[in-house]
PDB file of C-alpha atoms in Angstrom:
ATOM      1  CA  MET A 240     -19.171  10.891  37.360  1.00 92.00           C
ATOM      2  CA  ALA A 241     -20.473  10.567  40.744  1.00 94.00           C
ATOM      3  CA  GLU A 242     -23.421  12.195  39.566  1.00 95.00           C
ATOM      4  CA  ASP A 243     -23.847  10.138  36.724  1.00 96.00           C
ATOM      5  CA  LEU A 244     -23.054   6.828  38.582  1.00 96.00           C
ATOM      6  CA  ILE A 245     -26.061   8.154  41.208  1.00 96.00           C
ATOM      7  CA  ILE A 246     -28.341   8.243  38.835  1.00 96.00           C
ATOM      8  CA  TYR A 247     -27.273   5.119  36.612  1.00 96.00           C
ATOM      9  CA  SER A 248     -27.817   3.258  39.850  1.00 94.00           C
ATOM     10  CA  THR A 249     -31.426   3.794  40.725  1.00 92.00           C
ATOM     11  CA  LYS A 250     -34.286   1.522  39.854  1.00 90.00           C
ATOM     12  CA  GLU A 251     -35.052   3.989  37.063  1.00 92.00           C
ATOM     13  CA  PHE A 252     -32.118   3.257  35.090  1.00 95.00           C
ATOM     14  CA  ALA A 253     -30.406   0.180  36.656  1.00 94.00           C
ATOM     15  CA  PHE A 254     -27.544   0.447  34.351  1.00 97.00           C
ATOM     16  CA  VAL A 255     -24.883  -0.184  37.332  1.00 96.00           C
ATOM     17  CA  THR A 256     -25.487  -1.964  40.621  1.00 95.00           C
ATOM     18  CA  LEU A 257     -23.322  -0.815  43.397  1.00 94.00           C
ATOM     19  CA  SER A 258     -21.620  -3.097  45.929  1.00 94.00           C
ATOM     20  CA  ASP A 259     -22.948  -3.434  49.090  1.00 91.00           C
ATOM     21  CA  ALA A 260     -19.515  -2.363  50.645  1.00 92.00           C
ATOM     22  CA  TYR A 261     -20.291   1.079  49.186  1.00 93.00           C
ATOM     23  CA  SER A 262     -23.967   1.748  49.944  1.00 91.00           C
ATOM     24  CA  THR A 263     -26.116   1.691  52.890  1.00 87.00           C
ATOM     25  CA  GLY A 264     -29.875   0.546  53.476  1.00 78.00           C
ATOM     26  CA  SER A 265     -32.511   2.778  54.556  1.00 73.00           C
ATOM     27  CA  SER A 266     -33.427   3.102  57.960  1.00 73.00           C
ATOM     28  CA  LEU A 267     -37.199   3.132  57.115  1.00 74.00           C
ATOM     29  CA  MET A 268     -37.345   1.522  53.557  1.00 74.00           C
ATOM     30  CA  PRO A 269     -35.632  -2.015  53.617  1.00 68.00           C
ATOM     31  CA  GLN A 270     -35.622  -2.525  50.187  1.00 69.00           C
ATOM     32  CA  LYS A 271     -33.695   0.680  49.392  1.00 75.00           C
ATOM     33  CA  LYS A 272     -30.064   0.984  48.480  1.00 84.00           C
ATOM     34  CA  ASN A 273     -28.460   4.134  49.176  1.00 91.00           C
ATOM     35  CA  PRO A 274     -25.346   5.413  46.830  1.00 93.00           C
ATOM     36  CA  ASP A 275     -24.145   7.007  50.168  1.00 93.00           C
ATOM     37  CA  SER A 276     -20.047   6.679  49.272  1.00 95.00           C
ATOM     38  CA  LEU A 277     -21.142   8.362  45.788  1.00 96.00           C
ATOM     39  CA  GLU A 278     -22.945  11.315  47.345  1.00 95.00           C
ATOM     40  CA  LEU A 279     -20.212  12.077  49.714  1.00 95.00           C
ATOM     41  CA  ILE A 280     -17.437  12.187  46.820  1.00 96.00           C
ATOM     42  CA  ARG A 281     -20.115  14.342  44.868  1.00 96.00           C
ATOM     43  CA  SER A 282     -20.315  16.689  48.121  1.00 95.00           C
ATOM     44  CA  LYS A 283     -16.440  16.777  48.358  1.00 95.00           C
ATOM     45  CA  ALA A 284     -16.412  18.569  44.722  1.00 93.00           C
ATOM     46  CA  GLY A 285     -18.470  21.552  46.338  1.00 93.00           C
ATOM     47  CA  ARG A 286     -15.887  21.374  49.357  1.00 94.00           C
ATOM     48  CA  LEU A 287     -12.838  21.828  47.403  1.00 95.00           C
ATOM     49  CA  PHE A 288     -14.422  24.483  44.736  1.00 95.00           C
ATOM     50  CA  GLY A 289     -15.155  26.127  47.850  1.00 94.00           C
ATOM     51  CA  ARG A 290     -11.554  25.962  49.067  1.00 94.00           C
ATOM     52  CA  CYS A 291     -10.164  27.186  45.686  1.00 94.00           C
ATOM     53  CA  SER A 292     -12.681  30.132  45.333  1.00 94.00           C
ATOM     54  CA  GLY A 293     -12.024  31.365  49.228  1.00 92.00           C
ATOM     55  CA  PHE A 294      -8.266  31.475  48.384  1.00 91.00           C
ATOM     56  CA  LEU A 295      -8.717  33.087  45.047  1.00 92.00           C
ATOM     57  CA  MET A 296     -10.325  35.945  47.002  1.00 91.00           C
ATOM     58  CA  THR A 297      -7.336  36.166  48.996  1.00 89.00           C
ATOM     59  CA  LEU A 298      -5.229  36.462  46.135  1.00 89.00           C
ATOM     60  CA  LYS A 299      -7.828  38.916  44.585  1.00 89.00           C
ATOM     61  CA  GLY A 300      -7.122  41.496  47.096  1.00 83.00           C
ATOM     62  CA  LEU A 301      -2.983  41.540  47.237  1.00 88.00           C
ATOM     63  CA  PRO A 302      -0.542  43.477  45.401  1.00 88.00           C
ATOM     64  CA  SER A 303       2.772  42.233  43.901  1.00 84.00           C
ATOM     65  CA  THR A 304       5.258  40.288  45.825  1.00 85.00           C
ATOM     66  CA  TYR A 305       5.004  38.191  49.187  1.00 87.00           C
ATOM     67  CA  ASN A 306       2.099  39.145  51.553  1.00 90.00           C
ATOM     68  CA  LYS A 307       1.510  37.532  54.781  1.00 91.00           C
ATOM     69  CA  ASP A 308      -2.069  36.633  53.457  1.00 90.00           C
ATOM     70  CA  LEU A 309      -0.457  33.840  51.147  1.00 91.00           C
ATOM     71  CA  GLN A 310       0.079  31.865  54.523  1.00 90.00           C
ATOM     72  CA  GLU A 311      -3.525  30.971  54.110  1.00 88.00           C
ATOM     73  CA  ASP A 312      -3.039  28.770  51.126  1.00 90.00           C
ATOM     74  CA  LYS A 313      -1.672  26.063  53.569  1.00 92.00           C
ATOM     75  CA  GLU A 314      -4.795  24.971  55.351  1.00 92.00           C
ATOM     76  CA  ALA A 315      -6.607  25.233  51.850  1.00 92.00           C
ATOM     77  CA  MET A 316      -3.987  22.827  50.138  1.00 93.00           C
ATOM     78  CA  PHE A 317      -3.284  20.576  52.717  1.00 95.00           C
ATOM     79  CA  ASP A 318      -7.236  19.957  53.193  1.00 95.00           C
ATOM     80  CA  SER A 319      -7.743  19.994  49.789  1.00 95.00           C
ATOM     81  CA  TYR A 320      -4.401  17.284  49.135  1.00 95.00           C
ATOM     82  CA  ASP A 321      -6.237  14.955  51.989  1.00 96.00           C
ATOM     83  CA  THR A 322      -9.889  14.943  50.619  1.00 96.00           C
ATOM     84  CA  VAL A 323      -8.708  14.371  47.090  1.00 96.00           C
ATOM     85  CA  CYS A 324      -6.678  11.208  48.157  1.00 95.00           C
ATOM     86  CA  ALA A 325      -9.604  10.209  50.301  1.00 95.00           C
ATOM     87  CA  VAL A 326     -11.980  10.474  47.336  1.00 96.00           C
ATOM     88  CA  LEU A 327      -9.529   8.504  45.009  1.00 94.00           C
ATOM     89  CA  GLN A 328      -9.067   5.954  47.103  1.00 95.00           C
ATOM     90  CA  VAL A 329     -13.251   5.303  47.317  1.00 96.00           C
ATOM     91  CA  THR A 330     -13.709   5.722  43.886  1.00 96.00           C
ATOM     92  CA  THR A 331     -11.247   3.198  43.329  1.00 95.00           C
ATOM     93  CA  GLY A 332     -13.186   0.781  45.196  1.00 96.00           C
ATOM     94  CA  ILE A 333     -16.717   1.763  43.732  1.00 97.00           C
ATOM     95  CA  ILE A 334     -15.499   1.252  40.217  1.00 96.00           C
ATOM     96  CA  SER A 335     -13.573  -1.854  40.902  1.00 96.00           C
ATOM     97  CA  THR A 336     -16.671  -3.305  42.559  1.00 96.00           C
ATOM     98  CA  LEU A 337     -19.489  -1.902  40.445  1.00 95.00           C
ATOM     99  CA  LYS A 338     -21.727  -4.320  38.107  1.00 96.00           C
ATOM    100  CA  VAL A 339     -22.336  -2.847  34.826  1.00 96.00           C
ATOM    101  CA  ASN A 340     -25.846  -4.145  33.831  1.00 96.00           C
ATOM    102  CA  ARG A 341     -25.427  -4.411  30.048  1.00 95.00           C
ATOM    103  CA  THR A 342     -28.948  -5.813  29.047  1.00 96.00           C
ATOM    104  CA  ALA A 343     -30.143  -2.940  31.064  1.00 96.00           C
ATOM    105  CA  MET A 344     -28.161  -0.234  29.191  1.00 96.00           C
ATOM    106  CA  GLU A 345     -29.030  -2.064  25.593  1.00 95.00           C
ATOM    107  CA  ALA A 346     -32.725  -2.081  26.332  1.00 95.00           C
ATOM    108  CA  ALA A 347     -32.155   1.837  26.870  1.00 95.00           C
ATOM    109  CA  LEU A 348     -31.009   2.134  23.652  1.00 95.00           C
ATOM    110  CA  SER A 349     -32.904   4.340  20.876  1.00 94.00           C
ATOM    111  CA  THR A 350     -32.658   4.599  17.100  1.00 93.00           C
ATOM    112  CA  ASP A 351     -33.259   8.288  17.696  1.00 93.00           C
ATOM    113  CA  MET A 352     -29.659   8.429  19.558  1.00 95.00           C
ATOM    114  CA  LEU A 353     -28.463   7.956  15.709  1.00 97.00           C
ATOM    115  CA  ALA A 354     -30.169  11.000  14.054  1.00 97.00           C
ATOM    116  CA  THR A 355     -26.820  12.499  14.087  1.00 96.00           C
ATOM    117  CA  ASP A 356     -25.505   9.358  12.292  1.00 97.00           C
ATOM    118  CA  LEU A 357     -27.978   9.523   9.673  1.00 97.00           C
ATOM    119  CA  ALA A 358     -26.873  12.880   9.117  1.00 97.00           C
ATOM    120  CA  TYR A 359     -23.155  12.044   8.678  1.00 96.00           C
ATOM    121  CA  TYR A 360     -24.651   9.570   6.003  1.00 97.00           C
ATOM    122  CA  LEU A 361     -25.735  12.249   3.786  1.00 98.00           C
ATOM    123  CA  VAL A 362     -22.457  14.363   4.449  1.00 97.00           C
ATOM    124  CA  ARG A 363     -20.861  11.434   3.139  1.00 95.00           C
ATOM    125  CA  LYS A 364     -23.133  11.399   0.154  1.00 96.00           C
ATOM    126  CA  GLY A 365     -22.105  15.188  -0.399  1.00 97.00           C
ATOM    127  CA  MET A 366     -24.348  17.166   0.993  1.00 97.00           C
ATOM    128  CA  PRO A 367     -23.234  20.072   3.298  1.00 97.00           C
ATOM    129  CA  PHE A 368     -23.921  19.299   7.083  1.00 97.00           C
ATOM    130  CA  ARG A 369     -26.196  22.150   7.572  1.00 96.00           C
ATOM    131  CA  GLU A 370     -28.287  20.574   5.087  1.00 97.00           C
ATOM    132  CA  ALA A 371     -27.769  17.270   6.347  1.00 97.00           C
ATOM    133  CA  HIS A 372     -28.817  18.792   9.580  1.00 97.00           C
ATOM    134  CA  GLY A 373     -32.107  19.282   8.678  1.00 97.00           C
ATOM    135  CA  ALA A 374     -32.889  16.599   6.378  1.00 97.00           C
ATOM    136  CA  SER A 375     -32.379  14.728   9.613  1.00 97.00           C
ATOM    137  CA  GLY A 376     -34.560  16.494  11.470  1.00 97.00           C
ATOM    138  CA  LYS A 377     -37.240  16.020   9.008  1.00 97.00           C
ATOM    139  CA  ALA A 378     -36.681  11.901   8.879  1.00 97.00           C
ATOM    140  CA  VAL A 379     -37.107  12.153  12.689  1.00 97.00           C
ATOM    141  CA  HIS A 380     -40.452  14.407  12.155  1.00 97.00           C
ATOM    142  CA  LEU A 381     -41.710  12.051   9.622  1.00 97.00           C
ATOM    143  CA  ALA A 382     -41.077   8.807  12.027  1.00 97.00           C
ATOM    144  CA  GLU A 383     -42.909  10.548  14.864  1.00 96.00           C
ATOM    145  CA  THR A 384     -45.862  11.416  12.605  1.00 96.00           C
ATOM    146  CA  LYS A 385     -45.976   7.669  11.772  1.00 96.00           C
ATOM    147  CA  GLY A 386     -45.322   6.932  15.250  1.00 96.00           C
ATOM    148  CA  ILE A 387     -42.920   4.383  14.123  1.00 96.00           C
ATOM    149  CA  PRO A 388     -39.076   4.114  15.502  1.00 95.00           C
ATOM    150  CA  LEU A 389     -36.583   6.207  12.944  1.00 96.00           C
ATOM    151  CA  ASN A 390     -35.171   2.853  11.555  1.00 96.00           C
ATOM    152  CA  GLN A 391     -38.494   1.714  10.616  1.00 96.00           C
ATOM    153  CA  LEU A 392     -38.673   4.174   8.034  1.00 97.00           C
ATOM    154  CA  THR A 393     -38.684   2.494   4.446  1.00 96.00           C
ATOM    155  CA  LEU A 394     -36.123   3.984   1.688  1.00 96.00           C
ATOM    156  CA  GLU A 395     -38.961   5.498   0.126  1.00 97.00           C
ATOM    157  CA  ASP A 396     -39.958   7.527   2.863  1.00 97.00           C
ATOM    158  CA  LEU A 397     -36.362   8.774   3.152  1.00 97.00           C
ATOM    159  CA  LYS A 398     -36.216   9.536  -0.448  1.00 97.00           C
ATOM    160  CA  THR A 399     -39.126  12.109  -0.176  1.00 97.00           C
ATOM    161  CA  ILE A 400     -36.884  13.977   2.044  1.00 97.00           C
ATOM    162  CA  SER A 401     -33.824  13.339  -0.175  1.00 97.00           C
ATOM    163  CA  LEU A 402     -32.721  11.386  -2.985  1.00 97.00           C
ATOM    164  CA  LEU A 403     -29.627  10.930  -1.678  1.00 97.00           C
ATOM    165  CA  PHE A 404     -30.699   8.307   0.368  1.00 97.00           C
ATOM    166  CA  GLU A 405     -29.924   4.557  -0.695  1.00 97.00           C
ATOM    167  CA  SER A 406     -30.172   1.242   0.344  1.00 95.00           C
ATOM    168  CA  ASP A 407     -26.858   1.210   2.153  1.00 96.00           C
ATOM    169  CA  VAL A 408     -28.773   3.681   4.952  1.00 96.00           C
ATOM    170  CA  SER A 409     -29.556   0.452   6.719  1.00 95.00           C
ATOM    171  CA  LEU A 410     -26.192   0.702   7.817  1.00 94.00           C
ATOM    172  CA  VAL A 411     -26.510   3.598   9.984  1.00 96.00           C
ATOM    173  CA  TRP A 412     -29.038   1.755  12.071  1.00 96.00           C
ATOM    174  CA  ASN A 413     -26.054   0.114  13.877  1.00 96.00           C
ATOM    175  CA  TYR A 414     -24.873   1.186  17.567  1.00 96.00           C
ATOM    176  CA  THR A 415     -21.726  -0.483  17.423  1.00 95.00           C
ATOM    177  CA  ASN A 416     -20.747   1.372  14.208  1.00 94.00           C
ATOM    178  CA  SER A 417     -22.016   4.473  15.448  1.00 96.00           C
ATOM    179  CA  VAL A 418     -19.368   4.225  18.168  1.00 96.00           C
ATOM    180  CA  GLU A 419     -16.698   3.156  16.425  1.00 96.00           C
ATOM    181  CA  GLN A 420     -16.659   5.412  13.757  1.00 92.00           C
ATOM    182  CA  TYR A 421     -15.396   8.291  16.345  1.00 93.00           C
ATOM    183  CA  THR A 422     -11.561   7.354  16.248  1.00 94.00           C
ATOM    184  CA  ALA A 423      -9.927  10.515  16.998  1.00 94.00           C
ATOM    185  CA  PRO A 424      -8.300  11.086  19.965  1.00 92.00           C
ATOM    186  CA  GLY A 425     -10.933  11.344  22.906  1.00 92.00           C
ATOM    187  CA  GLY A 426     -13.391   9.664  20.609  1.00 95.00           C
ATOM    188  CA  THR A 427     -15.614   6.642  21.235  1.00 95.00           C
ATOM    189  CA  ALA A 428     -14.142   3.788  19.446  1.00 96.00           C
ATOM    190  CA  GLU A 429     -12.898   1.172  21.336  1.00 96.00           C
ATOM    191  CA  SER A 430      -9.325   1.518  20.053  1.00 96.00           C
ATOM    192  CA  SER A 431      -9.719   5.198  20.909  1.00 97.00           C
ATOM    193  CA  VAL A 432     -11.002   4.688  24.791  1.00 96.00           C
ATOM    194  CA  ARG A 433      -8.015   1.858  24.902  1.00 96.00           C
ATOM    195  CA  ALA A 434      -5.493   4.522  23.864  1.00 96.00           C
ATOM    196  CA  GLN A 435      -6.689   7.027  26.512  1.00 95.00           C
ATOM    197  CA  ILE A 436      -6.342   4.378  29.189  1.00 95.00           C
ATOM    198  CA  GLN A 437      -2.690   3.705  28.183  1.00 96.00           C
ATOM    199  CA  TYR A 438      -1.929   7.049  27.867  1.00 95.00           C
ATOM    200  CA  ILE A 439      -2.911   7.621  31.714  1.00 93.00           C
ATOM    201  CA  ARG A 440      -1.471   4.404  32.735  1.00 93.00           C
ATOM    202  CA  ASP A 441       2.072   5.742  31.207  1.00 94.00           C
ATOM    203  CA  TRP A 442       1.417   9.075  32.708  1.00 93.00           C
ATOM    204  CA  LEU A 443       1.033   7.669  36.251  1.00 90.00           C
ATOM    205  CA  LYS A 444       3.608   4.763  36.095  1.00 90.00           C
ATOM    206  CA  PRO A 445       6.999   7.518  36.511  1.00 90.00           C
ATOM    207  CA  ARG A 446       4.866   9.303  39.218  1.00 84.00           C
ATOM    208  CA  ARG A 447       4.015   6.394  41.306  1.00 79.00           C
ATOM    209  CA  SER A 448       7.778   5.173  41.916  1.00 66.00           C
TER     210      SER A 448
END
């Protein structure tokens, strides 16, 4: 997550803007805003994995039952606990104060992202996914050949690929519909995301008391 937010906060993406409280300026370039807090969080992952790998190597050389080597778990465990607590505290501050730039994110959307949705459209019409995947790929290639976005292919263009395409294919070119179709647990639909959030809140509630 830290890596994603670091990339998304760059000028090239500008999807999110970090609060000044969790970023620093550059000693050389006054216009630069460094995501130091996220970079430190990213580095802590390496520290924690290192602790885990180190102790696993200790365990690897042990026979069954208790051995004095196991006292080495204390330093790794306590340090990992302190590290995770600190990371969670900073992460909470970052997430609660960052600004999401919706306009920039919407501008980055491309109809090529809906190529899979085009394949699913054909599946709903009765075509096996293996064939639908190939048909969608042909549509993408045709759009690239014509030098136009995927959603600007005409119905006649699409029918040269499959006769299953009908006028309702226009409903595919909707990013909201694309997101909302995945309603299974862990899916991208708003209802699914809210359910996941509520699940975590319910899981945390008795553990906070």
